């Protein structure tokens, strides 16, 4: 399947079993840039193999032995390209990113990297991203680079050297749809995952990474008490010094801290030792402060809430989300929402306005955020003159489309709910025609009732 003119040959590899519904897309998204496509079947009983062969892939067979790494390493052994693209059948890249991926690999091939880390976006049944992370899906085909562990497999050098990994998360993302229709096979997969994790732990009882993964399995099944026990054991077995890119350990701290702070009866004094230990291990991780900020905000303690939330956002801005800040990055708007509420309660108008405006750039239909921004802008109430109302309306024109009836009505409705009746009346006079006002029964009076 060689592609003329390609300086770097890329072998796309995947292991499959009964992937009839995914295999065509899996082999199509990158076909134009792949030098060869290798499919290792581990026991399909549907049309997976037939479809893969029809699409021109090289198909090999490997008997399943409860070991993802063994199957993946077999696939690597069949690859002849200089680089390997190893994605699952339920993962893909957008067509434009597939071309960009080849260009990125061409560009960095002489830089000595063993692989590159891309973004990894989890897609739900409705096609929306519900979680983000990073993964190494593209790596150089070298005899010493292989996967380890039966499950939650990870690339490593079998010689013990540390892999050099380039960060292209800002350029490339892989999309994972494996959580779509998860209920169909969820139970069987869960039982398999637990079995393989326990086998890993029987061989290495102090494997804190596997303990963390077992905690994830329990948490996914709603077994919070069991999850907490596994996460605590993982923390207990962690070495005193952890590598900054050890995402698994950071996630263990994150999930344990979140479990603790979600308990209604817990105090910060009880949770703080774990928070301090987590921050000491991963000082650049923003999620710990996000969780702390959420804890205080949910208890109406605005001052410590804003302290931690601003620290979290500061770390995110300073250190990014490569192998970190997975929780905050997925809930950034919620963090801004909490900051708006807390700064409003503290009477810090400029901070409330700043975070409110930032929030509304991304979600302009949050009534709570808009109402607080309006109350801050119109805090002088009756003393505000019409000219100032005009300035405020001009400010909102940068956030809302005044050509949209929905946007205009939403702004007026928010002004009324915020008891900013004079501004509501002014907005009606400025933004609506006489015909619209009559049809919608809108009042232009400062303290009149507006029917929406």
Coordinates of C-alpha atoms in Angstrom, one line a residue:
X1 CA 0.0 0.0 0.0
X2 CA 3.0 2.3 -0.2
X3 CA 2.5 6.0 -0.7
X4 CA 4.8 7.6 -3.2
X5 CA 6.6 10.8 -2.1
X6 CA 6.3 10.0 1.7
X7 CA 9.6 10.5 3.5
X8 CA 8.4 8.7 6.6
X9 CA 6.4 5.5 6.3
X10 CA 3.7 5.1 8.9
X11 CA 2.2 1.7 9.9
X12 CA -1.3 1.9 11.3
X13 CA -1.8 -0.9 13.8
X14 CA -4.9 -2.1 15.8
X15 CA -6.1 -5.1 17.6
X16 CA -9.7 -6.0 17.2
X17 CA -12.5 -8.4 18.2
X18 CA -16.0 -8.1 16.8
X19 CA -15.5 -4.5 15.6
X20 CA -17.8 -4.8 12.6
X21 CA -19.5 -1.5 13.3
X22 CA -16.2 0.4 13.7
X23 CA -13.7 -1.2 11.4
X24 CA -14.5 0.7 8.2
X25 CA -14.2 4.1 9.8
X26 CA -11.1 2.9 11.7
X27 CA -9.4 2.0 8.4
X28 CA -10.7 5.0 6.4
X29 CA -9.9 8.1 8.4
X30 CA -6.1 7.9 7.8
X31 CA -5.9 5.7 4.7
X32 CA -4.5 8.5 2.6
X33 CA -1.4 8.9 4.8
X34 CA -0.7 5.4 6.0
X35 CA 2.0 3.3 4.3
X36 CA 0.4 0.1 5.6
X37 CA -2.5 -0.9 7.8
X38 CA -2.2 -3.9 10.1
X39 CA -5.2 -5.5 11.8
X40 CA -4.6 -8.2 14.4
X41 CA -7.8 -10.1 15.1
X42 CA -8.1 -11.8 18.5
X43 CA -11.2 -14.0 17.8
X44 CA -13.9 -12.1 15.9
X45 CA -17.1 -13.9 15.1
X46 CA -18.7 -11.2 13.0
X47 CA -17.6 -9.6 9.7
X48 CA -14.6 -7.6 11.1
X49 CA -11.9 -9.6 9.3
X50 CA -13.8 -9.7 6.0
X51 CA -14.3 -5.9 6.0
X52 CA -10.7 -5.3 7.0
X53 CA -9.4 -7.4 4.1
X54 CA -11.8 -5.7 1.7
X55 CA -10.3 -2.3 2.7
X56 CA -6.8 -3.6 2.0
X57 CA -5.5 -4.1 5.5
X58 CA -3.0 -6.8 6.3
X59 CA -4.8 -9.2 8.7
X60 CA -3.1 -11.4 11.2
X61 CA -4.5 -13.7 13.9
X62 CA -3.5 -13.8 17.6
X63 CA -5.2 -16.0 20.1
X64 CA -6.5 -13.9 23.0
X65 CA -4.7 -14.6 26.2
X66 CA -6.1 -11.9 28.6
X67 CA -3.2 -9.6 27.8
X68 CA -3.6 -6.4 25.8
X69 CA 0.1 -5.7 25.7
X70 CA 0.9 -9.2 24.2
X71 CA -1.6 -8.6 21.4
X72 CA -0.4 -5.1 20.7
X73 CA 3.3 -6.1 20.7
X74 CA 2.5 -8.8 18.2
X75 CA 0.9 -6.2 16.0
X76 CA 4.1 -4.0 16.3
X77 CA 6.2 -7.0 15.3
X78 CA 4.4 -7.1 12.0
X79 CA 4.9 -3.4 11.2
X80 CA 7.5 -2.4 8.7
X81 CA 7.1 1.4 8.8
X82 CA 9.4 3.8 10.5
X83 CA 6.6 5.1 12.7
X84 CA 3.5 3.4 14.1
X85 CA 0.0 4.8 14.6
X86 CA -1.6 2.6 17.2
X87 CA -5.3 3.5 17.7
X88 CA -8.2 1.3 18.8
X89 CA -11.0 0.5 16.3
X90 CA -13.3 2.9 18.2
X91 CA -10.8 5.8 17.9
X92 CA -10.2 8.1 15.0
X93 CA -8.9 11.5 13.9
X94 CA -10.6 14.1 11.9
X95 CA -9.6 14.0 8.2
X96 CA -7.7 17.3 8.4
X97 CA -5.9 16.1 11.5
X98 CA -4.9 12.9 9.7
X99 CA -3.0 14.9 7.1
X100 CA -1.6 17.2 9.8
X101 CA -0.4 14.1 11.8
X102 CA 1.7 12.9 8.9
X103 CA 3.2 16.4 8.5
X104 CA 3.9 16.6 12.3
X105 CA 5.7 13.2 12.1
X106 CA 7.7 14.3 9.1
X107 CA 8.7 17.5 10.9
X108 CA 9.9 15.9 14.1
X109 CA 11.4 12.7 12.7
X110 CA 14.9 14.1 13.0
X111 CA 14.4 15.5 16.5
X112 CA 15.1 12.3 18.4
X113 CA 11.6 11.8 19.8
X114 CA 10.5 8.2 20.5
X115 CA 6.8 9.2 20.2
X116 CA 4.4 12.1 20.4
X117 CA 1.6 12.8 22.9
X118 CA -1.7 14.0 21.4
X119 CA -5.0 15.1 22.9
X120 CA -7.5 12.4 23.6
X121 CA -11.2 13.4 23.6
X122 CA -13.9 11.1 24.9
X123 CA -17.2 11.3 22.9
X124 CA -20.6 10.5 24.4
X125 CA -23.7 9.1 22.6
X126 CA -24.7 12.5 21.4
X127 CA -21.3 13.3 19.9
X128 CA -20.2 15.6 22.7
X129 CA -16.9 15.7 24.4
X130 CA -17.3 14.8 28.1
X131 CA -13.7 14.2 29.1
X132 CA -10.2 15.0 27.8
X133 CA -6.8 13.6 28.4
X134 CA -3.5 12.9 26.6
X135 CA -2.2 9.7 25.0
X136 CA 0.8 8.4 23.1
X137 CA -0.7 7.0 19.9
X138 CA 2.1 7.7 17.5
X139 CA 5.6 6.4 18.1
X140 CA 8.8 5.4 16.3
X141 CA 9.1 1.7 15.4
X142 CA 12.0 0.6 17.5
X143 CA 13.0 -2.9 18.7
X144 CA 13.1 -1.8 22.4
X145 CA 9.8 0.1 22.5
X146 CA 6.9 -2.1 23.5
X147 CA 3.7 -2.2 25.7
X148 CA 3.7 -3.4 29.2
X149 CA 0.9 -4.7 31.5
X150 CA -2.1 -6.9 30.7
X151 CA -4.5 -4.0 30.9
X152 CA -4.1 -0.2 30.9
X153 CA -1.1 -0.9 28.8
X154 CA 1.7 1.6 28.6
X155 CA 4.6 2.1 26.2
X156 CA 8.1 1.8 27.6
X157 CA 11.6 0.9 26.6
X158 CA 12.4 -2.7 27.6
X159 CA 16.0 -1.6 28.1
X160 CA 14.9 0.8 30.9
X161 CA 15.7 4.0 29.2
X162 CA 13.2 6.9 29.5
X163 CA 11.3 7.5 26.3
X164 CA 11.5 11.0 24.8
X165 CA 8.0 12.1 24.0
X166 CA 7.1 15.3 22.1
X167 CA 4.0 17.3 23.0
X168 CA 1.6 18.0 20.1
X169 CA -1.6 18.2 22.1
X170 CA -2.3 21.7 20.8
X171 CA -2.0 20.4 17.2
X172 CA -3.6 16.9 17.2
X173 CA -6.4 15.1 19.0
X174 CA -7.7 11.5 18.9
X175 CA -11.4 11.0 19.4
X176 CA -12.6 7.9 21.4
X177 CA -16.2 6.7 21.0
X178 CA -15.8 3.6 23.2
X179 CA -18.2 4.9 25.7
X180 CA -21.0 5.1 23.2
X181 CA -23.5 2.2 23.7
X182 CA -21.3 1.2 26.6
X183 CA -24.2 -0.6 28.3
X184 CA -24.2 -3.3 25.7
X185 CA -20.8 -4.8 26.7
X186 CA -20.2 -2.8 29.9
X187 CA -20.7 -5.6 32.4
X188 CA -18.5 -8.1 30.6
X189 CA -15.7 -5.5 30.1
X190 CA -15.9 -4.5 33.7
X191 CA -15.5 -8.1 34.9
X192 CA -12.6 -8.7 32.5
X193 CA -10.9 -5.5 33.6
X194 CA -11.1 -6.4 37.3
X195 CA -9.8 -9.9 36.6
X196 CA -6.8 -8.6 34.7
X197 CA -6.0 -5.9 37.2
X198 CA -6.1 -8.4 40.0
X199 CA -3.8 -10.7 38.0
X200 CA -1.3 -7.8 37.7
X201 CA -1.6 -7.2 41.5
X202 CA -1.0 -10.8 42.3
X203 CA 2.3 -10.6 40.4
X204 CA 3.2 -7.2 41.9
X205 CA 1.2 -6.6 45.1
X206 CA 2.8 -3.1 45.5
X207 CA 1.7 -1.9 42.1
X208 CA 0.1 1.4 43.0
X209 CA -0.9 2.2 39.4
X210 CA -3.0 -0.9 39.3
X211 CA -4.5 -0.1 42.6
X212 CA -5.6 3.3 41.2
X213 CA -7.1 1.6 38.2
X214 CA -9.0 -0.8 40.4
X215 CA -10.3 2.3 42.2
X216 CA -11.5 3.6 38.9
X217 CA -13.4 0.3 38.2
X218 CA -15.1 0.5 41.6
X219 CA -16.0 4.1 41.2
X220 CA -17.4 3.5 37.8
X221 CA -19.7 0.9 39.3
X222 CA -20.8 3.3 42.1
X223 CA -18.9 1.5 44.8
X224 CA -17.5 4.6 46.4
X225 CA -16.3 3.1 49.7
X226 CA -14.4 0.4 47.8
X227 CA -13.0 2.9 45.4
X228 CA -11.8 5.1 48.3
X229 CA -10.0 2.0 49.9
X230 CA -8.2 1.2 46.6
X231 CA -7.1 4.9 46.1
X232 CA -5.9 5.1 49.7
X233 CA -3.8 1.9 49.2
X234 CA -2.4 3.3 46.0
X235 CA -1.3 6.5 47.8
X236 CA 0.2 4.5 50.6
X237 CA 2.4 2.5 48.1
X238 CA 3.5 5.5 46.0
X239 CA 7.2 6.3 46.2
X240 CA 8.2 9.4 48.1
X241 CA 9.1 11.2 44.8
X242 CA 6.8 10.9 41.8
X243 CA 7.7 12.0 38.2
X244 CA 5.9 15.1 37.1
X245 CA 4.4 13.3 34.1
X246 CA 2.9 10.5 36.2
X247 CA -0.7 11.1 35.2
X248 CA -2.0 7.9 36.8
X249 CA -0.8 8.9 40.3
X250 CA -2.2 12.5 39.8
X251 CA -5.5 11.0 38.8
X252 CA -5.5 8.8 41.9
X253 CA -5.0 11.8 44.1
X254 CA -7.7 13.7 42.2
X255 CA -10.3 11.1 42.5
X256 CA -9.6 10.4 46.2
X257 CA -9.7 14.0 47.1
X258 CA -12.9 14.4 45.2
X259 CA -14.5 11.4 46.9
X260 CA -13.5 12.9 50.3
X261 CA -14.7 16.4 49.6
X262 CA -18.1 15.2 48.3
X263 CA -19.0 13.8 51.7
X264 CA -21.4 16.1 53.4
X265 CA -20.0 15.5 56.9
X266 CA -16.3 16.0 56.1
X267 CA -14.5 19.0 57.2
X268 CA -11.5 20.7 55.4
X269 CA -9.3 19.7 58.3
X270 CA -9.9 16.1 57.4
X271 CA -9.3 16.5 53.7
X272 CA -6.4 19.0 53.9
X273 CA -3.6 16.5 54.6
X274 CA -4.4 14.6 51.4
X275 CA -4.6 18.0 49.5
X276 CA -1.2 19.0 50.8
X277 CA 0.3 15.7 50.0
X278 CA -1.1 15.9 46.4
X279 CA 0.1 19.4 45.9
X280 CA 3.6 18.5 47.2
X281 CA 3.8 15.6 44.7
X282 CA 2.4 17.5 41.8
X283 CA 2.8 21.3 42.4
X284 CA 1.7 22.1 38.8
X285 CA -1.5 20.2 38.9
X286 CA -4.5 22.5 38.9
X287 CA -7.2 20.0 39.7
X288 CA -6.4 19.8 43.4
X289 CA -7.2 23.5 43.9
X290 CA -10.2 23.2 41.7
X291 CA -11.6 20.5 44.0
X292 CA -10.8 22.6 47.1
X293 CA -12.4 25.6 45.6
X294 CA -15.5 23.6 44.8
X295 CA -15.6 22.3 48.3
X296 CA -15.6 25.8 49.9
X297 CA -18.0 27.3 47.3
X298 CA -20.5 24.5 47.9
X299 CA -20.4 25.4 51.6
X300 CA -20.8 29.1 51.1
X301 CA -17.3 29.9 52.1
X302 CA -16.5 32.4 49.4
X303 CA -13.1 33.7 50.6
X304 CA -11.2 30.3 50.6
X305 CA -13.2 29.3 47.5
X306 CA -11.9 32.1 45.3
X307 CA -8.4 31.6 46.7
X308 CA -8.2 28.0 45.5
X309 CA -10.2 28.6 42.3
X310 CA -7.9 31.4 41.2
X311 CA -4.9 29.3 42.1
X312 CA -6.3 26.5 39.9
X313 CA -6.9 28.8 36.9
X314 CA -3.4 30.3 37.4
X315 CA -1.8 26.8 37.3
X316 CA -3.8 25.9 34.2
X317 CA -2.7 29.1 32.4
X318 CA 0.9 28.6 33.5
X319 CA 1.4 24.9 32.9
X320 CA -1.4 23.9 30.5
X321 CA -3.3 20.6 30.4
X322 CA -0.7 18.3 29.0
X323 CA -0.9 15.3 31.4
X324 CA -2.6 17.5 34.0
X325 CA -5.7 19.6 34.8
X326 CA -8.0 17.1 33.2
X327 CA -10.9 17.9 35.6
X328 CA -10.5 21.7 35.5
X329 CA -10.1 21.7 31.7
X330 CA -13.4 19.8 31.4
X331 CA -15.2 22.1 33.9
X332 CA -13.6 25.5 33.3
X333 CA -16.9 27.2 32.9
X334 CA -18.2 25.9 36.2
X335 CA -15.1 27.3 37.8
X336 CA -15.8 30.7 36.3
X337 CA -19.4 30.4 37.5
X338 CA -18.3 29.7 41.0
X339 CA -15.9 32.7 40.9
X340 CA -18.7 35.0 39.7
X341 CA -21.0 33.9 42.5
X342 CA -18.3 34.1 45.2
X343 CA -16.9 37.5 44.2
X344 CA -20.4 38.8 44.0
X345 CA -21.1 37.6 47.6
X346 CA -17.8 39.2 48.7
X347 CA -18.7 42.5 47.0
X348 CA -15.6 42.5 44.8
X349 CA -17.3 43.9 41.8
X350 CA -14.4 44.2 39.4
X351 CA -13.5 40.5 39.8
X352 CA -17.1 39.5 39.5
X353 CA -17.4 41.5 36.3
X354 CA -14.1 40.1 34.9
X355 CA -15.0 36.5 35.4
X356 CA -18.6 37.1 34.4
X357 CA -17.6 38.6 31.1
X358 CA -15.1 35.7 30.5
X359 CA -17.9 33.2 31.2
X360 CA -20.4 34.8 28.9
X361 CA -18.0 34.7 26.0
X362 CA -18.5 30.9 26.0
X363 CA -22.1 30.5 27.4
X364 CA -24.1 33.7 27.1
X365 CA -27.4 32.1 28.2
X366 CA -26.5 31.5 31.8
X367 CA -29.1 33.5 33.7
X368 CA -27.3 33.4 37.0
X369 CA -24.0 34.8 35.6
X370 CA -25.7 37.5 33.5
X371 CA -27.9 38.6 36.4
X372 CA -24.9 39.1 38.7
X373 CA -23.1 41.0 36.0
X374 CA -26.1 43.2 35.5
X375 CA -26.5 43.9 39.2
X376 CA -22.8 44.9 39.4
X377 CA -23.1 47.2 36.4
X378 CA -26.4 48.7 37.6
X379 CA -25.5 48.8 41.3
X380 CA -26.3 52.6 41.5
X381 CA -29.9 51.8 40.6
X382 CA -32.0 54.9 40.1
X383 CA -28.9 57.2 39.9
X384 CA -27.8 55.7 36.6
X385 CA -28.6 58.1 33.7
X386 CA -29.8 57.1 30.3
X387 CA -26.3 57.8 28.8
X388 CA -24.8 55.2 31.2
X389 CA -27.5 52.7 30.2
X390 CA -26.3 53.2 26.6
X391 CA -22.7 52.5 27.6
X392 CA -23.8 49.3 29.4
X393 CA -25.9 48.2 26.4
X394 CA -22.9 48.8 24.2
X395 CA -20.9 46.5 26.5
X396 CA -23.4 43.7 26.0
X397 CA -23.4 44.2 22.3
X398 CA -20.0 42.6 22.3
X399 CA -21.4 39.5 24.0
X400 CA -24.9 39.2 22.4
X401 CA -26.2 39.4 18.9
X402 CA -28.8 42.2 18.9
X403 CA -29.9 41.0 15.5
X404 CA -31.2 37.8 17.3
X405 CA -34.6 38.1 18.9
X406 CA -33.6 35.3 21.3
X407 CA -30.5 37.3 22.5
X408 CA -32.5 40.6 22.9
X409 CA -35.3 38.9 24.8
X410 CA -32.8 37.0 27.0
X411 CA -31.0 40.2 28.0
X412 CA -34.3 42.0 28.9
X413 CA -35.5 39.0 30.8
X414 CA -32.3 38.9 32.8
X415 CA -32.5 42.6 33.6
X416 CA -36.0 42.2 34.9
X417 CA -35.1 39.1 37.0
X418 CA -32.2 41.1 38.4
X419 CA -34.7 43.9 39.4
X420 CA -33.0 46.3 36.9
X421 CA -36.3 47.5 35.6
X422 CA -35.0 50.9 34.3
X423 CA -32.4 49.2 32.2
X424 CA -34.9 46.7 31.0
X425 CA -37.2 49.5 29.8
X426 CA -34.3 51.3 28.2
X427 CA -33.2 48.1 26.4
X428 CA -36.7 47.5 25.1
X429 CA -36.8 51.1 23.7
X430 CA -33.4 50.7 22.1
X431 CA -33.5 47.1 20.8
X432 CA -37.1 46.5 19.7
X433 CA -39.3 48.2 17.0
X434 CA -42.8 49.5 17.9
X435 CA -44.3 46.5 16.1
X436 CA -42.1 44.0 18.1
X437 CA -43.0 45.7 21.4
X438 CA -46.7 45.5 20.6
X439 CA -46.6 41.9 19.4
X440 CA -44.5 40.7 22.4
X441 CA -46.3 43.0 24.9
X442 CA -43.0 44.6 26.0
X443 CA -43.1 47.6 28.3
X444 CA -40.7 50.5 27.9
X445 CA -41.4 51.9 31.3
X446 CA -38.7 51.9 33.9
X447 CA -40.7 50.0 36.5
X448 CA -43.3 48.5 34.3
X449 CA -43.9 44.8 33.9
X450 CA -42.5 43.1 30.8
X451 CA -44.2 40.0 29.5
X452 CA -41.9 37.6 27.8

